[in-house]
Amino acid sequence: MGTSSQSPLWGARIGGMTEVRTSVRIRQAVTSLPSYVPGARPGHGDVAKLSSNELPFPPQEAVVAAMTRVAAEANRYPEMTGEGLVSALAHRWGVEASQVVVGNGSVALIQHLLDTVCDQGDEVVMPWRSFEAYPICVAVAGAHAVTVPLTSQGRHDVPAMLAALTPRTRVVMACTPNNPTGAALSAEELTALVEGVPRDVVVLVDEAYLDFVTDPSVGDALDLLPHHPNLVVSRTFSKAHALAGLRVGYLIAEPGLASAVRSVATPFGVSLPAQAAAVAALGEEVRAETARRARLVVAERERVVAALRGQGWEVPTTQGNFFWLGVGDQAAALAGHFAQAGVLVRPFAGEGVRVSIGTPEENDRVLEAAAAWSAR
Ligand SMILES: *Cc1c(COP(=O)(O)O)cnc(C)c1O
């Protein structure tokens, strides 16, 4: 003690949050992290939470029962690498268990993957605007994000992404369907991307919203995996499986790469109830109901997008459980307007507003508010 007066206080606005003061030296990459803005959470009253792309239905009874059963055993650690869940996923997707890595949400796994392959100053090519967690993960890994603008239709610009590769590129990321614009990569685009990248560079394809895809021309990265040992497919239980609050996701990759990521991942990273719930979610009957619910969401998506276009809105084609209103500098005002109408949406300042598909009643409220905005 007594030396505190000599140590400087490192003032840092970490993640854009309020300034933190600490006597400890914080990594420069951390002090300059962009912030992750979580979807707004309702206070009280009748509010439609359409700001985080969650499913508007609660988890199914069989899934809740499975996590409740294991709750009484929570004095024990879960399986360290989630072997039971890993083998259920391997069986589900027709891959080897050695190819599957489970983690505390797919965002944690994306971080682990970047930590596995990126050295200080390496480059990660990504589409932009895309999932806001990506640049944060890249910065935490000590790497440099090379952002490639989307096309005017909110699509990945695959030729431009390939043109952005340099000898320092370690990872190329794709998000399909893309959060927040909703566009998905066609099979041709996906193949062009994967085949255009050298084999020592990882191609990470984030398929968080795959269950909502209905366009048959959209590609699935898993089909390309057998021929591309540098490909990594990321999926999650947070969206169609309605388990966002449990935090469980997974990667599928070639066994050598999967093993390297597993060595970086937090031991026991998926909690006991999350493992039990995810295994239950893969049961045949639960999956059938999950698919049925996804179809309900998709039917609502088509209804809402058609109605908005009928009102004169420009809505890019979406394959996710959300849609994009590219209103530019009106984003904050439009989000405020929705909030007044009891709808929480996700604004991206200066760019647009992302709205999740909710229950039919919630979506009706969206349509009503959207019409009132146009009639101002
Ligand atoms: C919601 C979302 C995820 C899911 O992340 P978890 O950590 O698994 O909840 C992943 N990628 C994208 C693009 C998302 O929008």
XYZ file of C-alpha atoms and ligand atoms in Angstrom:
391
model
C 0.000 0.000 0.000
C 1.214 3.551 0.012
C 2.277 3.401 -3.620
C -1.138 4.041 -5.091
C -0.415 7.735 -5.472
C 2.367 6.921 -7.939
C 0.444 4.564 -10.185
C -1.417 6.326 -12.965
C -5.077 5.610 -13.377
C -5.828 4.257 -16.807
C -9.001 5.912 -17.950
C -10.703 3.873 -20.606
C -14.045 4.034 -22.263
C -14.279 0.291 -22.662
C -16.743 -0.837 -25.274
C -18.118 2.670 -25.495
C -19.427 2.311 -21.934
C -18.974 4.853 -19.188
C -15.367 5.542 -18.448
C -13.684 2.922 -16.296
C -10.832 3.903 -13.998
C -8.326 1.321 -12.935
C -4.719 1.263 -11.771
C -4.134 -1.715 -14.050
C -2.930 -1.349 -17.587
C -5.706 -2.457 -19.942
C -4.750 -3.837 -23.397
C -5.069 -1.127 -25.999
C -7.221 -3.418 -28.173
C -9.683 -3.587 -25.280
C -9.849 0.130 -24.512
C -10.803 0.849 -28.113
C -13.411 -1.901 -28.558
C -16.607 -0.943 -30.345
C -19.639 -1.421 -28.128
C -22.218 -4.184 -28.512
C -25.642 -2.623 -28.197
C -28.032 -5.305 -26.954
C -31.602 -5.232 -28.175
C -33.711 -3.007 -25.942
C -35.471 -4.826 -23.106
C -39.007 -3.878 -22.150
C -39.502 -2.123 -18.816
C -43.096 -2.905 -17.995
C -46.413 -2.630 -19.684
C -47.486 -4.038 -22.999
C -44.383 -3.927 -25.157
C -43.491 -6.061 -28.169
C -39.784 -6.930 -27.892
C -38.742 -7.172 -31.516
C -35.171 -5.988 -30.984
C -33.122 -9.204 -30.650
C -34.432 -11.658 -33.262
C -35.666 -14.035 -30.587
C -38.436 -16.533 -31.213
C -41.763 -15.153 -29.914
C -42.636 -18.578 -28.424
C -41.283 -20.026 -25.160
C -39.171 -23.206 -25.234
C -41.183 -26.403 -25.653
C -42.338 -28.368 -22.608
C -40.042 -31.327 -23.274
C -37.062 -28.965 -23.353
C -38.067 -27.211 -20.137
C -38.611 -30.627 -18.524
C -35.122 -31.765 -19.551
C -33.427 -28.757 -17.964
C -35.602 -28.989 -14.876
C -34.594 -32.642 -14.406
C -30.887 -31.821 -14.291
C -31.313 -28.717 -12.117
C -31.183 -30.863 -8.964
C -27.738 -32.178 -10.009
C -26.184 -28.758 -10.410
C -23.669 -29.392 -7.628
C -21.853 -31.534 -10.241
C -19.930 -30.250 -13.249
C -21.446 -30.938 -16.642
C -19.523 -32.961 -19.246
C -16.383 -30.977 -19.957
C -16.742 -30.720 -23.725
C -20.459 -31.557 -23.839
C -19.889 -35.069 -25.226
C -23.579 -36.022 -25.110
C -24.639 -32.905 -26.973
C -21.721 -33.221 -29.390
C -22.699 -36.764 -30.330
C -26.372 -35.771 -30.706
C -25.307 -32.943 -33.057
C -22.960 -35.239 -35.002
C -25.818 -37.685 -35.461
C -28.194 -34.891 -36.472
C -25.890 -33.510 -39.181
C -24.158 -36.679 -40.365
C -20.677 -35.626 -39.298
C -18.121 -37.108 -36.878
C -18.254 -36.093 -33.212
C -14.635 -34.959 -33.640
C -15.915 -32.245 -36.001
C -18.291 -30.601 -33.514
C -17.388 -28.000 -30.874
C -20.078 -26.713 -28.506
C -19.836 -23.493 -26.537
C -21.493 -20.820 -24.471
C -23.370 -19.366 -27.433
C -22.025 -19.204 -30.973
C -20.528 -15.768 -30.340
C -18.203 -17.318 -27.735
C -17.197 -19.948 -30.283
C -16.513 -17.328 -32.950
C -14.227 -15.648 -30.413
C -12.503 -18.967 -29.680
C -12.001 -19.607 -33.398
C -10.440 -16.178 -33.948
C -8.255 -16.654 -30.856
C -7.161 -19.972 -32.341
C -5.995 -18.679 -35.719
C -5.244 -14.944 -35.429
C -1.948 -13.451 -34.369
C -1.558 -9.778 -33.502
C -2.281 -7.632 -36.555
C -3.672 -10.425 -38.741
C -6.652 -9.537 -40.894
C -10.223 -10.782 -40.843
C -12.351 -9.965 -43.873
C -16.045 -9.486 -43.139
C -19.129 -8.075 -44.841
C -20.444 -4.842 -43.364
C -23.038 -4.001 -42.137
C -23.303 -7.384 -40.478
C -23.533 -8.862 -36.970
C -22.129 -6.284 -34.577
C -20.415 -8.922 -32.431
C -17.919 -9.669 -35.233
C -15.703 -6.545 -35.034
C -15.585 -6.877 -31.254
C -14.465 -10.514 -31.435
C -11.845 -9.614 -34.045
C -10.465 -6.766 -31.937
C -10.358 -8.922 -28.795
C -8.342 -11.476 -30.769
C -5.842 -8.698 -31.533
C -6.651 -8.863 -35.226
C -7.737 -6.186 -37.679
C -11.230 -6.175 -39.228
C -11.285 -5.512 -42.974
C -14.884 -4.586 -43.726
C -16.351 -5.003 -47.196
C -19.549 -3.012 -47.857
C -22.733 -4.922 -48.695
C -24.337 -4.347 -52.092
C -27.254 -1.905 -52.320
C -29.559 -4.900 -51.794
C -27.926 -5.707 -48.461
C -26.138 -8.719 -49.943
C -22.553 -9.928 -49.472
C -20.330 -8.634 -52.281
C -18.412 -11.886 -52.792
C -16.002 -10.653 -55.514
C -15.119 -7.616 -53.376
C -14.601 -9.849 -50.337
C -12.212 -12.074 -52.297
C -10.426 -9.000 -53.627
C -9.873 -7.860 -50.021
C -7.718 -10.908 -49.191
C -4.064 -10.174 -48.459
C -1.213 -12.380 -47.238
C -2.213 -11.333 -43.693
C -5.814 -12.549 -43.994
C -6.464 -15.416 -41.596
C -10.274 -15.551 -41.654
C -13.059 -14.578 -44.039
C -16.480 -14.333 -42.418
C -19.908 -14.702 -43.971
C -23.296 -14.292 -42.314
C -26.149 -16.006 -44.127
C -28.883 -14.900 -43.780
C -27.129 -11.648 -42.945
C -28.002 -9.906 -39.695
C -29.407 -7.222 -40.009
C -30.300 -7.027 -43.717
C -31.773 -10.539 -44.086
C -30.196 -11.450 -47.439
C -28.744 -14.949 -47.740
C -25.942 -16.233 -49.969
C -26.978 -18.380 -52.935
C -25.297 -21.767 -53.342
C -23.235 -20.252 -56.195
C -22.113 -17.292 -54.091
C -21.196 -19.544 -51.185
C -19.228 -21.881 -53.445
C -17.447 -18.943 -55.108
C -16.504 -17.582 -51.694
C -15.251 -20.873 -50.266
C -13.370 -21.826 -53.426
C -11.839 -18.387 -53.811
C -10.072 -18.519 -50.449
C -6.692 -20.259 -49.999
C -6.766 -23.415 -47.878
C -4.751 -21.930 -45.042
C -7.340 -19.180 -44.513
C -10.476 -20.015 -42.516
C -13.880 -19.369 -44.043
C -16.370 -18.949 -41.197
C -20.003 -19.180 -42.271
C -22.463 -18.086 -39.583
C -25.808 -19.786 -40.190
C -27.654 -18.606 -37.080
C -30.873 -18.101 -39.062
C -30.715 -21.099 -41.398
C -33.980 -22.556 -40.028
C -35.936 -19.633 -41.480
C -34.567 -19.991 -45.012
C -37.199 -20.914 -47.596
C -35.541 -19.855 -50.875
C -34.243 -23.089 -52.476
C -31.405 -21.219 -54.216
C -29.807 -20.379 -50.848
C -26.683 -22.390 -50.093
C -25.810 -24.398 -46.981
C -22.139 -24.359 -46.023
C -22.389 -27.823 -44.495
C -22.665 -29.264 -48.030
C -19.229 -27.836 -48.863
C -17.500 -29.026 -45.701
C -16.280 -32.436 -46.975
C -14.145 -30.755 -49.662
C -12.996 -27.702 -47.728
C -10.923 -28.369 -44.597
C -10.663 -24.603 -43.962
C -14.446 -24.156 -43.708
C -16.168 -23.633 -40.340
C -19.952 -23.622 -39.983
C -21.450 -21.801 -36.986
C -24.960 -22.493 -35.664
C -26.914 -21.719 -32.535
C -29.803 -22.815 -30.331
C -30.630 -19.145 -29.684
C -32.960 -18.455 -32.596
C -35.304 -21.104 -34.081
C -34.774 -23.383 -31.052
C -35.996 -20.593 -28.743
C -33.125 -21.001 -26.257
C -31.400 -17.594 -26.427
C -31.409 -17.309 -22.637
C -29.513 -20.579 -22.161
C -26.470 -19.685 -24.284
C -25.512 -22.642 -26.436
C -24.103 -22.771 -29.945
C -21.790 -24.987 -31.975
C -19.213 -25.076 -34.736
C -18.727 -27.825 -37.298
C -15.288 -28.089 -38.918
C -12.580 -30.513 -39.968
C -11.388 -32.536 -36.896
C -7.915 -30.962 -36.654
C -9.259 -27.426 -36.622
C -12.150 -28.414 -34.338
C -9.657 -29.875 -31.883
C -7.586 -26.681 -31.899
C -10.691 -24.574 -31.168
C -11.726 -26.998 -28.414
C -8.360 -26.472 -26.757
C -9.010 -22.707 -26.604
C -12.666 -22.975 -25.526
C -13.631 -22.595 -21.874
C -13.729 -25.988 -20.149
C -17.297 -26.855 -19.073
C -18.357 -23.899 -21.254
C -21.918 -25.165 -21.767
C -23.845 -25.369 -18.493
C -25.600 -28.523 -17.321
C -29.141 -27.250 -18.051
C -28.052 -25.865 -21.404
C -26.580 -29.214 -22.447
C -29.735 -31.056 -21.348
C -32.020 -28.568 -23.101
C -30.040 -28.644 -26.341
C -30.035 -32.462 -26.431
C -33.807 -32.427 -25.848
C -34.203 -29.808 -28.597
C -32.650 -32.286 -31.040
C -35.257 -34.968 -30.253
C -37.436 -35.877 -33.201
C -40.760 -34.612 -31.864
C -39.323 -31.388 -30.528
C -37.609 -30.751 -33.855
C -40.864 -31.285 -35.738
C -42.561 -28.674 -33.557
C -39.566 -26.328 -33.913
C -39.882 -26.608 -37.691
C -43.615 -25.928 -37.459
C -42.989 -22.794 -35.395
C -40.304 -21.648 -37.825
C -42.857 -21.995 -40.620
C -45.289 -19.809 -38.649
C -42.588 -17.161 -38.298
C -41.791 -17.390 -42.000
C -45.476 -17.044 -42.932
C -45.652 -13.931 -40.774
C -42.429 -12.610 -42.326
C -43.931 -12.931 -45.797
C -47.184 -11.312 -44.683
C -45.463 -8.383 -42.964
C -42.947 -7.704 -45.730
C -45.684 -7.783 -48.397
C -47.871 -5.429 -46.356
C -44.976 -3.009 -45.785
C -44.158 -2.962 -49.482
C -47.838 -2.295 -50.070
C -47.467 0.737 -47.789
C -44.599 1.930 -50.005
C -41.653 0.802 -47.881
C -38.527 -0.561 -49.498
C -37.813 -3.844 -47.730
C -34.914 -5.981 -48.936
C -35.679 -9.658 -49.459
C -35.142 -11.430 -46.151
C -34.570 -15.070 -45.263
C -34.251 -14.521 -41.517
C -36.829 -13.954 -38.751
C -36.397 -10.193 -39.143
C -36.417 -7.496 -41.803
C -34.508 -4.312 -42.524
C -35.742 -0.788 -43.112
C -32.828 1.149 -44.566
C -34.048 4.598 -43.577
C -30.551 6.065 -43.149
C -30.411 9.081 -40.852
C -34.047 8.578 -39.838
C -33.155 5.351 -38.009
C -33.261 6.792 -34.492
C -36.484 8.707 -35.163
C -38.187 5.646 -36.645
C -37.127 3.505 -33.674
C -38.531 6.187 -31.362
C -41.774 6.150 -33.325
C -42.036 2.366 -32.956
C -41.286 2.638 -29.232
C -44.176 5.123 -28.880
C -46.380 2.458 -30.454
C -45.159 -0.166 -27.965
C -42.691 -1.882 -30.279
C -38.989 -2.219 -29.428
C -36.825 -2.446 -32.540
C -33.073 -2.269 -33.135
C -31.869 0.989 -34.703
C -28.431 1.298 -36.333
C -27.706 5.007 -36.223
C -27.517 6.582 -39.657
C -28.241 3.274 -41.398
C -31.602 1.747 -40.633
C -33.807 -0.252 -38.325
C -34.000 -4.015 -37.855
C -37.350 -5.432 -36.784
C -37.822 -9.025 -35.605
C -40.890 -11.025 -36.551
C -43.088 -11.512 -33.489
C -46.524 -12.946 -32.868
C -49.259 -12.016 -35.384
C -50.610 -9.433 -32.912
C -47.174 -7.880 -32.444
C -46.635 -7.801 -36.193
C -49.993 -6.081 -36.669
C -48.794 -3.426 -34.265
C -45.644 -3.020 -36.388
C -47.740 -2.590 -39.543
C -49.982 -0.045 -37.890
C -47.024 1.974 -36.627
C -45.301 1.769 -40.004
C -48.431 3.090 -41.742
C -48.672 5.946 -39.245
C -45.016 6.857 -39.924
C -45.645 7.074 -43.654
C -48.787 9.164 -43.071
C -47.022 11.737 -40.880
C -28.209 -14.102 -32.888
C -27.003 -14.407 -33.681
C -26.106 -15.400 -33.267
C -26.368 -16.186 -32.025
O -25.401 -15.978 -31.082
P -25.450 -16.827 -29.737
O -24.203 -16.437 -29.056
O -25.424 -18.274 -30.181
O -26.705 -16.488 -29.023
C -25.016 -15.674 -34.052
N -24.806 -15.012 -35.203
C -25.652 -14.079 -35.639
C -25.398 -13.412 -36.930
C -26.752 -13.730 -34.879
O -27.567 -12.758 -35.308
